[in-house]
Each structure stands twice: as structure tokens, then as C-alpha cells.
mmCIF file of C-alpha atoms in Angstrom:
data_model
loop_
_atom_site.group_PDB
_atom_site.id
_atom_site.type_symbol
_atom_site.label_atom_id
_atom_site.label_comp_id
_atom_site.label_asym_id
_atom_site.label_seq_id
_atom_site.Cartn_x
_atom_site.Cartn_y
_atom_site.Cartn_z
ATOM 1 C CA UNK A 167 -18.876 -3.506 11.544
ATOM 2 C CA UNK A 168 -15.926 -2.983 13.887
ATOM 3 C CA UNK A 169 -16.100 0.407 15.605
ATOM 4 C CA UNK A 170 -14.799 -0.390 19.084
ATOM 5 C CA UNK A 171 -11.181 0.853 19.362
ATOM 6 C CA UNK A 172 -10.304 -1.823 21.938
ATOM 7 C CA UNK A 173 -11.337 -4.521 19.437
ATOM 8 C CA UNK A 174 -9.104 -2.943 16.827
ATOM 9 C CA UNK A 175 -6.157 -2.874 19.248
ATOM 10 C CA UNK A 176 -6.566 -6.577 20.030
ATOM 11 C CA UNK A 177 -7.191 -7.578 16.435
ATOM 12 C CA UNK A 178 -3.960 -8.734 14.817
ATOM 13 C CA UNK A 179 -5.700 -9.477 11.537
ATOM 14 C CA UNK A 180 -2.975 -7.841 9.431
ATOM 15 C CA UNK A 181 -0.356 -10.016 11.143
ATOM 16 C CA UNK A 182 -2.482 -13.120 10.605
ATOM 17 C CA UNK A 183 -2.969 -12.289 6.930
ATOM 18 C CA UNK A 184 0.743 -11.659 6.475
ATOM 19 C CA UNK A 185 1.622 -14.932 8.231
ATOM 20 C CA UNK A 186 -0.826 -16.987 6.169
ATOM 21 C CA UNK A 187 0.484 -15.359 3.000
ATOM 22 C CA UNK A 188 4.119 -16.134 3.918
ATOM 23 C CA UNK A 189 3.320 -19.737 4.852
ATOM 24 C CA UNK A 190 1.279 -20.306 1.688
ATOM 25 C CA UNK A 191 4.134 -18.893 -0.379
ATOM 26 C CA UNK A 192 6.652 -21.128 1.400
ATOM 27 C CA UNK A 193 4.578 -24.268 0.744
ATOM 28 C CA UNK A 194 4.062 -23.330 -2.918
ATOM 29 C CA UNK A 195 7.733 -22.426 -3.387
ATOM 30 C CA UNK A 196 8.818 -25.762 -1.903
ATOM 31 C CA UNK A 197 6.423 -27.640 -4.186
ATOM 32 C CA UNK A 198 7.559 -25.772 -7.311
ATOM 33 C CA UNK A 199 11.308 -25.725 -6.602
ATOM 34 C CA UNK A 200 11.870 -29.158 -8.255
ATOM 35 C CA UNK A 201 10.631 -27.577 -11.499
ATOM 36 C CA UNK A 202 13.526 -25.101 -11.331
ATOM 37 C CA UNK A 203 11.314 -22.189 -10.411
ATOM 38 C CA UNK A 204 11.811 -19.514 -7.786
ATOM 39 C CA UNK A 205 8.857 -17.548 -6.443
ATOM 40 C CA UNK A 206 9.355 -14.584 -8.815
ATOM 41 C CA UNK A 207 9.660 -16.913 -11.803
ATOM 42 C CA UNK A 208 6.638 -19.073 -11.141
ATOM 43 C CA UNK A 209 4.418 -16.123 -10.203
ATOM 44 C CA UNK A 210 5.407 -14.308 -13.406
ATOM 45 C CA UNK A 211 4.598 -17.401 -15.488
ATOM 46 C CA UNK A 212 1.338 -17.982 -13.636
ATOM 47 C CA UNK A 213 0.229 -14.364 -14.116
ATOM 48 C CA UNK A 214 1.290 -14.422 -17.780
ATOM 49 C CA UNK A 215 -0.855 -17.491 -18.371
ATOM 50 C CA UNK A 216 -3.823 -16.006 -16.498
ATOM 51 C CA UNK A 217 -3.606 -12.765 -18.481
ATOM 52 C CA UNK A 218 -3.686 -14.645 -21.759
ATOM 53 C CA UNK A 219 -0.063 -14.516 -22.879
ATOM 54 C CA UNK A 220 1.256 -12.033 -25.490
ATOM 55 C CA UNK A 221 1.252 -8.984 -23.209
ATOM 56 C CA UNK A 222 3.674 -6.162 -22.589
ATOM 57 C CA UNK A 223 6.284 -6.374 -19.873
ATOM 58 C CA UNK A 224 4.809 -3.195 -18.388
ATOM 59 C CA UNK A 225 1.298 -4.667 -18.109
ATOM 60 C CA UNK A 226 2.720 -7.832 -16.585
ATOM 61 C CA UNK A 227 4.663 -5.814 -13.992
ATOM 62 C CA UNK A 228 1.517 -3.843 -13.147
ATOM 63 C CA UNK A 229 -0.507 -7.051 -12.772
ATOM 64 C CA UNK A 230 2.172 -8.505 -10.496
ATOM 65 C CA UNK A 231 2.240 -5.202 -8.590
ATOM 66 C CA UNK A 232 6.008 -4.891 -8.932
ATOM 67 C CA UNK A 233 8.310 -2.384 -10.575
ATOM 68 C CA UNK A 234 9.280 -3.069 -14.178
ATOM 69 C CA UNK A 235 13.045 -3.244 -13.408
ATOM 70 C CA UNK A 236 12.339 -5.975 -10.840
ATOM 71 C CA UNK A 237 10.448 -7.979 -13.451
ATOM 72 C CA UNK A 238 13.140 -7.544 -16.131
ATOM 73 C CA UNK A 239 15.640 -9.801 -14.335
ATOM 74 C CA UNK A 240 13.016 -12.497 -13.817
ATOM 75 C CA UNK A 241 11.979 -12.356 -17.474
ATOM 76 C CA UNK A 242 15.611 -12.622 -18.571
ATOM 77 C CA UNK A 243 15.949 -15.777 -16.460
ATOM 78 C CA UNK A 244 12.739 -17.246 -17.860
ATOM 79 C CA UNK A 245 13.965 -16.460 -21.362
ATOM 80 C CA UNK A 246 17.279 -18.207 -20.620
ATOM 81 C CA UNK A 247 15.290 -21.247 -19.461
ATOM 82 C CA UNK A 248 13.445 -21.222 -22.800
ATOM 83 C CA UNK A 249 10.060 -20.647 -21.131
ATOM 84 C CA UNK A 250 9.238 -17.260 -22.680
ATOM 85 C CA UNK A 251 10.255 -15.070 -25.587
ATOM 86 C CA UNK A 252 10.294 -11.270 -25.722
ATOM 87 C CA UNK A 253 10.083 -9.103 -28.802
ATOM 88 C CA UNK A 254 9.284 -5.536 -29.773
ATOM 89 C CA UNK A 255 5.677 -4.564 -30.172
ATOM 90 C CA UNK A 256 4.845 -3.811 -33.796
ATOM 91 C CA UNK A 257 2.712 -0.765 -32.929
ATOM 92 C CA UNK A 258 5.058 0.638 -30.249
ATOM 93 C CA UNK A 259 8.739 -0.177 -30.697
ATOM 94 C CA UNK A 260 9.468 0.901 -27.097
ATOM 95 C CA UNK A 261 7.230 -1.832 -25.682
ATOM 96 C CA UNK A 262 8.393 -5.427 -25.316
ATOM 97 C CA UNK A 263 5.854 -8.247 -25.652
ATOM 98 C CA UNK A 264 6.153 -11.439 -23.612
ATOM 99 C CA UNK A 265 5.019 -14.792 -25.007
ATOM 100 C CA UNK A 266 5.092 -18.285 -23.572
ATOM 101 C CA UNK A 267 7.050 -20.890 -25.490
ATOM 102 C CA UNK A 268 5.773 -24.437 -25.919
ATOM 103 C CA UNK A 269 8.226 -25.428 -23.159
ATOM 104 C CA UNK A 270 6.688 -22.733 -20.960
ATOM 105 C CA UNK A 271 3.179 -24.019 -21.650
ATOM 106 C CA UNK A 272 4.255 -27.567 -20.806
ATOM 107 C CA UNK A 273 5.842 -26.405 -17.573
ATOM 108 C CA UNK A 274 2.706 -24.424 -16.708
ATOM 109 C CA UNK A 275 0.640 -27.614 -16.896
ATOM 110 C CA UNK A 276 2.997 -29.210 -14.366
ATOM 111 C CA UNK A 277 2.861 -26.059 -12.232
ATOM 112 C CA UNK A 278 -0.918 -25.980 -12.297
ATOM 113 C CA UNK A 279 -1.159 -29.540 -11.024
ATOM 114 C CA UNK A 280 1.225 -28.737 -8.163
ATOM 115 C CA UNK A 281 -0.484 -25.426 -7.340
ATOM 116 C CA UNK A 282 -3.877 -27.129 -7.220
ATOM 117 C CA UNK A 283 -2.386 -29.769 -4.936
ATOM 118 C CA UNK A 284 -1.072 -27.042 -2.611
ATOM 119 C CA UNK A 285 -4.448 -25.288 -2.595
ATOM 120 C CA UNK A 286 -6.244 -28.518 -1.791
ATOM 121 C CA UNK A 287 -3.801 -29.277 1.001
ATOM 122 C CA UNK A 288 -4.045 -25.819 2.563
ATOM 123 C CA UNK A 289 -7.818 -25.451 2.210
ATOM 124 C CA UNK A 290 -8.706 -28.906 3.500
ATOM 125 C CA UNK A 291 -11.567 -28.915 6.024
ATOM 126 C CA UNK A 292 -12.705 -25.419 4.995
ATOM 127 C CA UNK A 293 -16.266 -25.241 3.715
ATOM 128 C CA UNK A 294 -16.990 -23.619 0.338
ATOM 129 C CA UNK A 295 -19.348 -21.115 1.974
ATOM 130 C CA UNK A 296 -16.586 -20.091 4.403
ATOM 131 C CA UNK A 297 -14.192 -19.626 1.471
ATOM 132 C CA UNK A 298 -16.718 -17.431 -0.336
ATOM 133 C CA UNK A 299 -17.255 -15.350 2.797
ATOM 134 C CA UNK A 300 -13.505 -14.963 3.357
ATOM 135 C CA UNK A 301 -13.073 -13.905 -0.267
ATOM 136 C CA UNK A 302 -15.790 -11.243 0.107
ATOM 137 C CA UNK A 303 -14.175 -9.985 3.322
ATOM 138 C CA UNK A 304 -10.710 -9.778 1.733
ATOM 139 C CA UNK A 305 -12.176 -7.960 -1.285
ATOM 140 C CA UNK A 306 -13.821 -5.439 1.051
ATOM 141 C CA UNK A 307 -10.583 -4.880 2.992
ATOM 142 C CA UNK A 308 -8.708 -4.336 -0.294
ATOM 143 C CA UNK A 309 -11.422 -1.943 -1.494
ATOM 144 C CA UNK A 310 -11.237 0.008 1.780
ATOM 145 C CA UNK A 311 -7.434 0.170 1.548
ATOM 146 C CA UNK A 312 -7.563 1.432 -2.050
ATOM 147 C CA UNK A 313 -10.123 4.059 -1.024
ATOM 148 C CA UNK A 314 -7.874 5.172 1.831
ATOM 149 C CA UNK A 315 -4.884 5.399 -0.519
ATOM 150 C CA UNK A 316 -6.787 7.400 -3.110
ATOM 151 C CA UNK A 317 -8.111 9.788 -0.432
ATOM 152 C CA UNK A 318 -4.566 10.403 0.803
ATOM 153 C CA UNK A 319 -3.258 11.093 -2.711
ATOM 154 C CA UNK A 320 -6.152 13.465 -3.419
ATOM 155 C CA UNK A 321 -5.676 15.351 -0.132
ATOM 156 C CA UNK A 322 -1.932 15.519 0.566
ATOM 157 C CA UNK A 323 -1.063 17.353 3.750
#
């Protein structure tokens, strides 16, 4: 456990995490660009597939951790590309449901192969046990951050 304030001052972990995230995104974006996909488009498709397709725009925006208006433009572009369809929910006419088209599913198979290639390339020479440990550490940091955010919202000053 890190309790020494001097260690915390020297530790640029947040900067390292941000840098790794940006670099990973840049490599993935470059690999997926030939498929006609920008970062917002491919991440929306990827999340839609992982969530099981046929979900509301609102739930997709929440899962992507973005505002619904930001997602709307991306979904319109994906619809224009013929990769998704949107329609009203039968039980709630205000909600719009997003579905993958067969073209979207085909493209996702190509995306998956490229994403797995990127992951393999970036994680080369990293042991599985180290990856599991890093994942546990990142989960704990996220948990601590969510706790801190919920404490602040419960006790506004």
C-alpha cells in the first residue's frame, strides 16, 4: 500500500496510464482505418457486439461512458454505412433500439481479427500472470476512484 507522500509525488502513474491508453488507441485506429472506421465508430460497433446487439441507444451511450448526443452522430454515420439499423422500441416509443446488420457483423469479424493482432503486438513479451496482476490493480484503482466520486456526491461541500 502506498502511504508515503513523497512516493505519490514522484509517481506519474496517471500520466503513464494516459500515455499507454493514447498510444494503444492510435495503433488500433491506424489498424482499423482501412476498414473505413474512426475511433468512435469502431468502439461503438465493438461495444454493441459485446453487449449482445439489439440494445437501446441510451444503454450503449452509458456503456461507452459518453453522452447520448455524442453517440447519435456516430450511430447516424454507422447507419449511413449500412452497418447498423435503428428503430423504435415496441414497449417504449421514446427509446431507439440499435441492431447490427449482416454487413456490420461481417465487418466486426474483420475488426476482431485486427484488434486481436493489435493486442498481440502490444502485449508481446508480457507474461499472463503479469497481465492478470495488472488487471487486478487497474480494477482496484477504478474501484477506489468510483468510491471517491460517490463519497463526494454524497457529501457535497
